[in-house]
Coordinates of C-alpha atoms in Angstrom, one line a residue:
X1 CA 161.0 87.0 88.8
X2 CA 161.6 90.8 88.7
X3 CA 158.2 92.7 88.4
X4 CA 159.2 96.2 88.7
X5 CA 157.8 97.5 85.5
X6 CA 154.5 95.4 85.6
X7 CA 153.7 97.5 88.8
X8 CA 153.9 100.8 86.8
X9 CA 150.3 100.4 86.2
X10 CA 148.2 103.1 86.5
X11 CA 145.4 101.3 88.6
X12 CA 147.5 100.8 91.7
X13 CA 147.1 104.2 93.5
X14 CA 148.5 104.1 96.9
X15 CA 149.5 106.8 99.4
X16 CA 152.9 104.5 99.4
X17 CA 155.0 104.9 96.5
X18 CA 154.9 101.3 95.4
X19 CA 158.2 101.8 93.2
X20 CA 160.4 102.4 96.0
X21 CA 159.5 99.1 97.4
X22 CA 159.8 97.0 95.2
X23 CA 162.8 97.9 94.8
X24 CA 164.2 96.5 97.7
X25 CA 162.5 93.3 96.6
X26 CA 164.2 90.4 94.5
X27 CA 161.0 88.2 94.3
X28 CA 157.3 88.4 94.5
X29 CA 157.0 86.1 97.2
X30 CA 158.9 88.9 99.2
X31 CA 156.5 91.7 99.0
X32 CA 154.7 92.5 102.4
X33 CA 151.2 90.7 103.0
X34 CA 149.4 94.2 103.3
X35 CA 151.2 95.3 100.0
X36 CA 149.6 92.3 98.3
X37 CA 146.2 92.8 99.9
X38 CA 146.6 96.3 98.7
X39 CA 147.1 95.1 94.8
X40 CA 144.6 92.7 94.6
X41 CA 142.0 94.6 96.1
X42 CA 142.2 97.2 93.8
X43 CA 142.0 95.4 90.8
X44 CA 138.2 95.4 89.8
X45 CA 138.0 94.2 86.8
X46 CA 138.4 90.5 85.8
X47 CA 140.8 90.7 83.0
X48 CA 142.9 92.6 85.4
X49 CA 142.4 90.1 87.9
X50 CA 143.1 87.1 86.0
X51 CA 146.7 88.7 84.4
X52 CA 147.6 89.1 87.6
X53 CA 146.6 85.5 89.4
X54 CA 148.7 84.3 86.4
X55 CA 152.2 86.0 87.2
X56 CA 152.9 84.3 89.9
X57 CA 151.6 81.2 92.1
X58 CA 151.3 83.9 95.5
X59 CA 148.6 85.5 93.9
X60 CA 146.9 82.8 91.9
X61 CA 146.5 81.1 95.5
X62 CA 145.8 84.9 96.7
X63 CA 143.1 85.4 93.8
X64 CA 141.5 81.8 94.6
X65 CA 140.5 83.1 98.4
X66 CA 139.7 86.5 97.4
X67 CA 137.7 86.2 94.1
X68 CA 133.6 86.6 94.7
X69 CA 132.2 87.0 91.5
X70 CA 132.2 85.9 88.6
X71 CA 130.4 86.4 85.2
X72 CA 129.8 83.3 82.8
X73 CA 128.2 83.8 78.9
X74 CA 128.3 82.5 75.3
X75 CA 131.6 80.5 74.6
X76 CA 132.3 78.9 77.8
X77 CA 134.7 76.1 77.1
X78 CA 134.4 73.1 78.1
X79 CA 130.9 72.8 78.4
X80 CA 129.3 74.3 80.9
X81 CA 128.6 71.8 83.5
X82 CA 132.0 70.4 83.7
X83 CA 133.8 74.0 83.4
X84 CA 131.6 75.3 86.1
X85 CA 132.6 72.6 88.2
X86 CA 135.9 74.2 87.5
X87 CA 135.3 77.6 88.3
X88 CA 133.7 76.8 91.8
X89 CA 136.9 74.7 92.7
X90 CA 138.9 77.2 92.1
X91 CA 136.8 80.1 93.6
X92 CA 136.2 78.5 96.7
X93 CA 134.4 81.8 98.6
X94 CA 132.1 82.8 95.6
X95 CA 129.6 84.5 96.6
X96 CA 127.7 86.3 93.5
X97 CA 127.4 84.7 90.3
X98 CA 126.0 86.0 86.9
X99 CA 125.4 83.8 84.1
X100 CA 124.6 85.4 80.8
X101 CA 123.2 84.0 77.7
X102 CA 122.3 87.4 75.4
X103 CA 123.0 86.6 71.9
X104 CA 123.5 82.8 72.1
X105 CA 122.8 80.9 68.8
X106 CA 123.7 76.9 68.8
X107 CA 127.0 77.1 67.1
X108 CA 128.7 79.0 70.3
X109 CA 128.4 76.0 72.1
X110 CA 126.0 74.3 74.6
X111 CA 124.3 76.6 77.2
X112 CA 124.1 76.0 81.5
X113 CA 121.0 73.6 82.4
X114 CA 119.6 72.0 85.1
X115 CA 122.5 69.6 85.6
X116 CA 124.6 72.9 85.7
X117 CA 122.3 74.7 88.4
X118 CA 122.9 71.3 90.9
X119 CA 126.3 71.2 90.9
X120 CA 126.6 75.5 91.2
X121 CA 124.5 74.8 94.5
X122 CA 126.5 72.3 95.5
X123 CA 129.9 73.7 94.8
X124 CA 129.4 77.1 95.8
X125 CA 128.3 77.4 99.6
X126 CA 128.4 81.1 100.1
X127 CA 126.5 81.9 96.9
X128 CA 124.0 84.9 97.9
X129 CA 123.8 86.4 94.5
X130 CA 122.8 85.0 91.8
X131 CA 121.8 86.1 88.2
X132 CA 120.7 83.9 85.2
X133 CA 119.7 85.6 81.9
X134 CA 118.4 83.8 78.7
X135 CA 119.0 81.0 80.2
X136 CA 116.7 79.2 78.2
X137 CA 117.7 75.8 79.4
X138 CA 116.8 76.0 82.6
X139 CA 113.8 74.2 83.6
X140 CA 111.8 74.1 87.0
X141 CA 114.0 70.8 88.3
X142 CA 116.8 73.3 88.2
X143 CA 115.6 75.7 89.7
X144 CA 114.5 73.6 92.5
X145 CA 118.0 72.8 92.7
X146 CA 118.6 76.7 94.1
X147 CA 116.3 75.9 96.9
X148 CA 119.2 74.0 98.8
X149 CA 121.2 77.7 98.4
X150 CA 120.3 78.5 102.3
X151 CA 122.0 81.6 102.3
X152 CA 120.8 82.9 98.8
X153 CA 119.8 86.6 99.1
X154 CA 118.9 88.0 95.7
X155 CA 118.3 86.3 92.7
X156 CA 117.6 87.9 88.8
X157 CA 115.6 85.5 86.5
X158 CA 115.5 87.1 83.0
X159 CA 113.9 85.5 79.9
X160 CA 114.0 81.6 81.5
X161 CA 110.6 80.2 79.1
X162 CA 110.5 77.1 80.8
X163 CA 110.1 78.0 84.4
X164 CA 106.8 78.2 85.3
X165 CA 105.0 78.8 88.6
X166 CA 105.5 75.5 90.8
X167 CA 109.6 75.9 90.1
X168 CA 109.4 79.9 91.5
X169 CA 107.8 78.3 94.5
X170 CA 109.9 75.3 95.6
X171 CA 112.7 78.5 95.0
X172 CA 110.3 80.3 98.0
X173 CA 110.4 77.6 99.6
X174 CA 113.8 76.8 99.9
X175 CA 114.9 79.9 100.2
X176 CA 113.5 81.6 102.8
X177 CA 116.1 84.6 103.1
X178 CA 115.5 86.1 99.5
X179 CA 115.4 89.5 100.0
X180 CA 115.7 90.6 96.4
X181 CA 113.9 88.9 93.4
X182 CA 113.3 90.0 90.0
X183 CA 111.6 88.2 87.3
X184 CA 111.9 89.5 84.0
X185 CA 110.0 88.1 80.8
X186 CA 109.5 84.5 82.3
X187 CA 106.3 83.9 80.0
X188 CA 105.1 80.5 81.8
X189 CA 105.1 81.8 85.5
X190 CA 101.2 81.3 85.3
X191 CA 100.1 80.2 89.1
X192 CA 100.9 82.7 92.1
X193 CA 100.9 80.3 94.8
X194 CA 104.6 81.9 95.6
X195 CA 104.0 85.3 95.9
X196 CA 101.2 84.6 98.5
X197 CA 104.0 82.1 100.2
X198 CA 106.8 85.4 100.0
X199 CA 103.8 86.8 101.6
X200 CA 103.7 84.6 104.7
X201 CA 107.9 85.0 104.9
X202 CA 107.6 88.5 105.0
X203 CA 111.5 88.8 104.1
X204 CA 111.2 90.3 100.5
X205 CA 112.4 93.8 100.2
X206 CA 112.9 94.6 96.6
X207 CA 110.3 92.8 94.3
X208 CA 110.7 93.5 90.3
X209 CA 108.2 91.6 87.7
X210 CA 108.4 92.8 84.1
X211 CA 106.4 91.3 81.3
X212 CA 105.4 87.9 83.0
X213 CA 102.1 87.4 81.1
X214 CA 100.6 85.3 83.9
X215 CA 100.9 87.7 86.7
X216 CA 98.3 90.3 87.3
X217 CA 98.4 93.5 89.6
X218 CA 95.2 91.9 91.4
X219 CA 97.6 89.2 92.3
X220 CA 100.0 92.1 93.8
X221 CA 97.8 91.6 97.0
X222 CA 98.8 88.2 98.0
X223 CA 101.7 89.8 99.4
X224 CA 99.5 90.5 102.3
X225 CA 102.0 91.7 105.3
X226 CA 105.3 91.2 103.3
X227 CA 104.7 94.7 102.1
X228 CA 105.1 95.8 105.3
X229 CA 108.6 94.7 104.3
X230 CA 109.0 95.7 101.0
X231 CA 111.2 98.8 99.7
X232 CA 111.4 98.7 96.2
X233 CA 108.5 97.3 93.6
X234 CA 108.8 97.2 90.0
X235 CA 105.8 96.1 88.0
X236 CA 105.7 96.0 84.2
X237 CA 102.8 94.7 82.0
X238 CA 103.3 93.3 78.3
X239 CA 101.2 96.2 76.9
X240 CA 101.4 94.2 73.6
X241 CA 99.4 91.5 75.6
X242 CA 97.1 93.0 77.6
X243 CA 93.4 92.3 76.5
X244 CA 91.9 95.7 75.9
X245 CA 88.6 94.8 77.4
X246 CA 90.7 95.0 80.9
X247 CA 90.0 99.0 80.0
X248 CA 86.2 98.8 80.0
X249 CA 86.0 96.7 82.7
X250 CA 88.1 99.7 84.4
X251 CA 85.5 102.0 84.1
X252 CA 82.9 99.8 85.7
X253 CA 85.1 98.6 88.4
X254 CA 83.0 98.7 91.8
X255 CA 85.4 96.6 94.2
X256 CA 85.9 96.2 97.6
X257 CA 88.7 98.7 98.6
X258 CA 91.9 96.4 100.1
X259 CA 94.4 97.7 102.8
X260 CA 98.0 97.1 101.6
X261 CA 100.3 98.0 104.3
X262 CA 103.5 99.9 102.5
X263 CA 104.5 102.2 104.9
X264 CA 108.5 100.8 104.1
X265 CA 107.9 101.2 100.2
X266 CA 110.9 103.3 99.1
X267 CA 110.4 102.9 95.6
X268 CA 107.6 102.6 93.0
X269 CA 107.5 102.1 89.3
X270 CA 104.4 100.6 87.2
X271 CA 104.5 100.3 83.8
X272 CA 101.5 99.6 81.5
X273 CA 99.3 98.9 84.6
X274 CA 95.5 99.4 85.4
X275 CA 94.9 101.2 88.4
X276 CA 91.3 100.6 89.8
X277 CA 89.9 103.1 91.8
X278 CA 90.0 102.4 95.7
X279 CA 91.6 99.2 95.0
X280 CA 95.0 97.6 94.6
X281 CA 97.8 99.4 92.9
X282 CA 95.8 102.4 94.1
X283 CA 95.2 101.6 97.3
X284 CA 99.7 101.2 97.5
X285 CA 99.5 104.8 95.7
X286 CA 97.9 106.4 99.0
X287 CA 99.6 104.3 102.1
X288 CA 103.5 105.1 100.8
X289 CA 104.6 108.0 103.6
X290 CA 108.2 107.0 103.1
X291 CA 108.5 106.6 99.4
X292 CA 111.4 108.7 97.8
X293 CA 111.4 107.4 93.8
X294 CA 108.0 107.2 91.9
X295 CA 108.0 106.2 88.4
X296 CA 104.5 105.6 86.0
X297 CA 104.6 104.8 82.6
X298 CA 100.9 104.8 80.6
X299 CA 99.4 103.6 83.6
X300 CA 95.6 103.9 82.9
X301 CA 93.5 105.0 86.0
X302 CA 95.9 107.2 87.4
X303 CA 93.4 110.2 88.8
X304 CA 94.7 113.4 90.6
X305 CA 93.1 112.6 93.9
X306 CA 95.3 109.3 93.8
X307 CA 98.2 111.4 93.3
X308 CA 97.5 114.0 96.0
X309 CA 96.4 111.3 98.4
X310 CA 100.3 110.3 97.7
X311 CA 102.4 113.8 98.1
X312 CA 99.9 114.7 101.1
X313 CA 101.5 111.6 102.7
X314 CA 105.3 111.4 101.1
X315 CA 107.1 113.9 102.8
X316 CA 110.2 112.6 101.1
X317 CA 109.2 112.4 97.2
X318 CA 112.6 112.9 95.8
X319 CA 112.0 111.9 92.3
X320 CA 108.6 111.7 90.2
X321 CA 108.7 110.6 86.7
X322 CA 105.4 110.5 84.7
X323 CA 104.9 109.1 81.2
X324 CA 100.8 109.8 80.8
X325 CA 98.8 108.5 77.9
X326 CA 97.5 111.0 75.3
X327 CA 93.8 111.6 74.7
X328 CA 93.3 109.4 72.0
X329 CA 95.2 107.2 73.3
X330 CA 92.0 105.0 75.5
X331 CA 88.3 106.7 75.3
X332 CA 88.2 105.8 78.8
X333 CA 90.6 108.8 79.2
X334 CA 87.6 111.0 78.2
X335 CA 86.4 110.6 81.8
X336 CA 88.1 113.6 83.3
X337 CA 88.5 111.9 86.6
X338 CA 90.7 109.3 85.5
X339 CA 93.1 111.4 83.9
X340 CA 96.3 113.4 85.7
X341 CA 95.6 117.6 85.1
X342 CA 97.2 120.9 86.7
X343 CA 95.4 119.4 90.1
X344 CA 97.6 116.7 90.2
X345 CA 100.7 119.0 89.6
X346 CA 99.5 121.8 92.2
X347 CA 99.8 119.3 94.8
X348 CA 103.3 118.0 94.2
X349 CA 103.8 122.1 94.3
X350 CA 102.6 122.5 97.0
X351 CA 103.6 119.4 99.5
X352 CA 106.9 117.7 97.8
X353 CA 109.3 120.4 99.2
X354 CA 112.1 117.8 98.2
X355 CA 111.7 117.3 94.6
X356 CA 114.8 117.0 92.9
X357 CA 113.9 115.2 89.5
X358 CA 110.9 116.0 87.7
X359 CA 110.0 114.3 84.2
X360 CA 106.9 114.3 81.7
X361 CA 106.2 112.4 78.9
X362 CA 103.3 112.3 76.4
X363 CA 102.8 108.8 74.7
X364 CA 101.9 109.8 71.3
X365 CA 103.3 113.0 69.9
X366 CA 100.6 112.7 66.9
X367 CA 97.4 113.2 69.9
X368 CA 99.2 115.2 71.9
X369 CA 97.3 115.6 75.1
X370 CA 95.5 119.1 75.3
X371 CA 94.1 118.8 78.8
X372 CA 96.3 117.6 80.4
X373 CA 99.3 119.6 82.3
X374 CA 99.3 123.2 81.1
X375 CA 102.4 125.8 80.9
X376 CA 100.4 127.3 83.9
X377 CA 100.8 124.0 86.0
X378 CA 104.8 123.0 84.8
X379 CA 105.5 126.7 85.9
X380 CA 104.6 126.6 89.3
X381 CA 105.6 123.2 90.4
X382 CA 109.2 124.3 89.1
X383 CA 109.3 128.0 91.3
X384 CA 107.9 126.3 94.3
X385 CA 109.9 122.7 94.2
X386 CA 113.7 122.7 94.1
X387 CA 114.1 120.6 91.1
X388 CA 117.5 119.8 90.0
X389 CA 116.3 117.6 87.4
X390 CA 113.6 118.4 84.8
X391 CA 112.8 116.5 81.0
X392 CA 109.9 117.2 79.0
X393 CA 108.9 114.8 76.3
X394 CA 106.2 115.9 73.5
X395 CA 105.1 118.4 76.2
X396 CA 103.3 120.9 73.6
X397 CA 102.2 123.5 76.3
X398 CA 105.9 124.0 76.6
X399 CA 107.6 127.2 74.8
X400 CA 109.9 130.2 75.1
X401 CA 107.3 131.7 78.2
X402 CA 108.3 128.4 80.1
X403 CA 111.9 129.2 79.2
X404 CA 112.0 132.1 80.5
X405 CA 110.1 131.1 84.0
X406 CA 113.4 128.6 84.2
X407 CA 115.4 131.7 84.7
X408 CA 114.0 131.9 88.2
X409 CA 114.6 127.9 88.7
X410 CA 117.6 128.6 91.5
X411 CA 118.6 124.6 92.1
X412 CA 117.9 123.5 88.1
X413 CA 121.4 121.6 87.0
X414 CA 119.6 119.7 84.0
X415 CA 117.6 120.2 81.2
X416 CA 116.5 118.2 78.5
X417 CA 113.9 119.0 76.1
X418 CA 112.7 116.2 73.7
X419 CA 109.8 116.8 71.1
X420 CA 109.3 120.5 72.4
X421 CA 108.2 122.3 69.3
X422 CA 107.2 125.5 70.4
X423 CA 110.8 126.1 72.1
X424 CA 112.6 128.6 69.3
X425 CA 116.1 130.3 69.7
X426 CA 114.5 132.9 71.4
X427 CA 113.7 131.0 74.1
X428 CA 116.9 129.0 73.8
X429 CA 119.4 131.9 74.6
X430 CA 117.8 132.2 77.6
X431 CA 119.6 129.5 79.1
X432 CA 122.6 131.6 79.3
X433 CA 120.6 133.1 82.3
X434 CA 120.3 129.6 84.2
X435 CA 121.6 130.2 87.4
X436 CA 122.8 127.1 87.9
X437 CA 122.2 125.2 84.6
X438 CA 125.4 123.2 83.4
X439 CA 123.6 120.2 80.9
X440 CA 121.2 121.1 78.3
X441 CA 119.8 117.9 76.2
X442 CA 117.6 118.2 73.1
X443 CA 116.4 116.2 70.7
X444 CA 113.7 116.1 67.8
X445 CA 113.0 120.2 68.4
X446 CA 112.1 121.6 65.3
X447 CA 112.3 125.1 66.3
X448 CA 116.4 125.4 67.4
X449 CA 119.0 126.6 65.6
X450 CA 122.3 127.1 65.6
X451 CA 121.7 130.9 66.1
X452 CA 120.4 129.8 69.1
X453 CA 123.0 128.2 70.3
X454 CA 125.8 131.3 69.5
X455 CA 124.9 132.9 72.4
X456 CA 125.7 129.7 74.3
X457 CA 129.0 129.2 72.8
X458 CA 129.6 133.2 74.3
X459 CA 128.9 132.5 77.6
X460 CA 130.6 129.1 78.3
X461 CA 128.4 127.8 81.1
X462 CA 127.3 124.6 80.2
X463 CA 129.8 121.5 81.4
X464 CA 127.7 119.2 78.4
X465 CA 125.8 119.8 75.6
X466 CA 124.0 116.8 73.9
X467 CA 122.0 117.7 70.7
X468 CA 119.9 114.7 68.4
X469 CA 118.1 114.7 65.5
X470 CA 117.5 118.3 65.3
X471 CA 116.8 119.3 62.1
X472 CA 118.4 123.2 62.0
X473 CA 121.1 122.4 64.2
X474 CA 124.1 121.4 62.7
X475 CA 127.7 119.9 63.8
X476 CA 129.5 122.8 63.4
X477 CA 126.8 125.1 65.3
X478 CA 127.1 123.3 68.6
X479 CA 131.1 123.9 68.6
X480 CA 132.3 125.5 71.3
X481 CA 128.8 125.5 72.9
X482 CA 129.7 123.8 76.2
X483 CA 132.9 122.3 77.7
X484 CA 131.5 119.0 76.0
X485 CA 129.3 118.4 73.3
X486 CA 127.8 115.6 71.8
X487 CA 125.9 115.7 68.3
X488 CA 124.2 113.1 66.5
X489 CA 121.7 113.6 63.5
X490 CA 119.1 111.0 62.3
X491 CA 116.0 112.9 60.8
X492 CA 113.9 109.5 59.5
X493 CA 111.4 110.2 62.6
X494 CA 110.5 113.2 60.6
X495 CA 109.4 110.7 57.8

């Protein structure tokens, strides 16, 4: 068939003007193999993909070889097992897989279980990458069934209820070249046994567990050497879960400090987690000389010699975001050494000469925290650091003086101010004066205008301008502000 016009498609971007050869072409079949090659690898997406396996049998068979992942959810018809058995025909060289089950109710058909699992590890030999969310289904004899996926290099569990503990370790087990492994919201994962047997393997190099109620950060030690291995962690604790006597047992802690090798360790982020001091998650906090990306959310026990110990050693900190519980937020925050101040803040000054992303959050704009980081402390990390990057959140030491220091901020690109109260229009035209300053966020600030903003419409610097929920600023003042603007008002949090 002639396909002239269903190459005038605007994906197909080659330094050979593909119009001109086809034609010379009567058929599909005549186009050149490195023409082909050319079309089908630069179709990414998989609608794009599958119109095209279906105009002609060259590339369906050209589509079957080259096709390596695929995404399953809701709606698959027939049901699952038999229609994966399908897929992994067809795809022969799969490779990555992600099966997604967000939004599922009964009436959209039956869901992937463990019968599904053994015939994808059966069927698909080259499968490295695998990816299974709410797949609420599965049980451990499934994922047992993974084990016999030799070559399996990263797999995501999110939200699978019926896994527990003994199935994530025959997945160890089996798998001994996992490299990457994140479990999300798997509530029965009770026993460790397989973290302490990752441990032993000492192959795992990203590690991510969010919300599994079962798993502790004492039990973050049974890595023993594999965090020699380890680049990225991510560890989140159900805060709604947590027992709050874990708090006052905090302040009392009097441990045995543990050596966790991390000198690999890349990135951090905790969230909701207990640090004890000398011990644990603390102990990681002082050994990381390599570590680029460091992320803590309301992690209680946080001190500023834990943080100094860090920047004195990380010589590459590239990125530190801190979200730090108010005073009222614990009592146990009373005791000044467990809570982050200007210390904490004149260190990262003072040692992180690569600091490109800086960001500060207060937990509770109610309590704000009043001694915590002072204008004083924000001021002097941002002259001496060359942050690109800086958001405040419910900062309340934060007003038109710290505006104006920004002037002076030679590398800052981005801005965004959320909950910033004491920031008026007077300190808001002084982002005209930014050297470098091309986005400007804010949201919630009760003391902008669109007066403020004028003198911002004047100077045309800003590339994006993205204003929410500001009470005084309205659509039409953030016209002509910045090349492109984005305005959105929903006061109820005033309410």
């Amino acid at each position: 068939m002639r396909c002239a016009s269903f190459f005038n498609y605007k994906i197909f971007s080659f330094e050979i003007t593909l119009e001109k050869e086809i034609d010379r072409k009567e058929t599909m079949d005549e186009l050149p193999d490195h023409l082909v090659w050319d079309i089908v690898r630069n179709l990414h997406k998989t609608n794009d993909r599958n119109s095209l396996s279906l105009s002609c049998k060259r590339f369906y068979s050209l589509d079957k070889e080259q096709r390596h992942s695929l995404r399953i959810g809701c709606g698959l018809v027939p049901a699952p097992p038999d229609a994966l058995l399908s897929l992994c025909r067809r795809f022969p060289n799969l490779s990555k897989v992600e099966i997604v089950y967000s939004g599922w109710m009964s009436k959209l058909g039956k869901q992937l279980d463990d019968q599904g699992l053994l015939l994808l590890s059966t069927n698909c030999h080259s499968l490295d990458d695998l990816t299974l969310s709410y797949c609420t289904f599965i049980t451990d004899v499934g994922i047992r069934h993974l084990s016999s996926c030799t070559k399996l290099s990263s797999l995501k569990l999110n939200f699978a209820p019926r896994i527990t503990g003994c199935g994530v370790l025959s997945l160890a087990v089996g798998c001994k070249k996992l490299e990457r492994f994140h479990l999300i919201r798997c509530l029965n994962v009770a026993s460790v046994e397989w973290l302490e047997y990752f441990g032993k393997l000492e192959v795992l190099e990203e590690l991510c567990i969010k919300n599994c109620r079962g798993v502790g950060e004492g039990d973050l030690v049974k890595l023993g050497t594999s965090w020699r291995k380890l680049r990225s962690l991510q560890f989140e604790v159900d805060a709604n879960y947590r027992n709050m006597k874990v708090y006052d047992q905090l302040a009392a802690e009097h441990c045995r400090k543990q050596l966790v090798p991390c000198d690999n360790l890349v990135e951090l982020r905790l969230v909701n987690c207990v640090v004890a001091p000398g011990r644990g998650l603390a102990s990681v906090l002082r050994k990381c000389k390599n570590l680029e990306k460091l992320h803590l959310d309301m992690c209680i026990g946080v001190s500023d010699s834990d943080i100094k110990a860090l920047v004195e050693k990380a010589k590459h900190l590239r990125s530190i975001s801190l979200r730090v519980p108010s005073d009222f937020t614990l009592p146990l925050l009373n005791n000044a050494t467990l809570r982050l101040t200007d210390e904490c803040l004149s260190a990262i000054a003072q040692h992180c000469s690569n600091l490109e992303s800086f960001k500060v959050s207060f937990s509770d704009g109610e309590f704000p925290s009043l001694f915590s980081f002072t204008l004083h402390g924000i001021i002097t990390l941002i002259q001496k650091c060359p942050i690109r990057e800086l958001s405040l959140d419910h900062v309340c030491s934060f007003n038109d003086v710290g505006m104006a220091a920004l002037c002076s901020a030679q590398n800052l690109e981005i801005l965004e101010l959320v909950h910033c109260q004491e920031v008026s229009d007077e300190g808001l035209v002084l982002v005209s004066q930014f050297p470098s300053l091309t986005v400007l966020k804010l949201s919630k600030c009760l003391g902008v205008t669109d007066d403020g903003l004028r003198a911002l419409a004047k100077t045309r610097k800003l590339e994006l301008l993205v204003v929410e929920d500001c009470p005084q600023v309205s659509r039409k003042g953030v016209n002509g502000a910045a090349t492109s603007v984005s305005f959105r008002q929903d006061l109820s949090w005033m309410y």
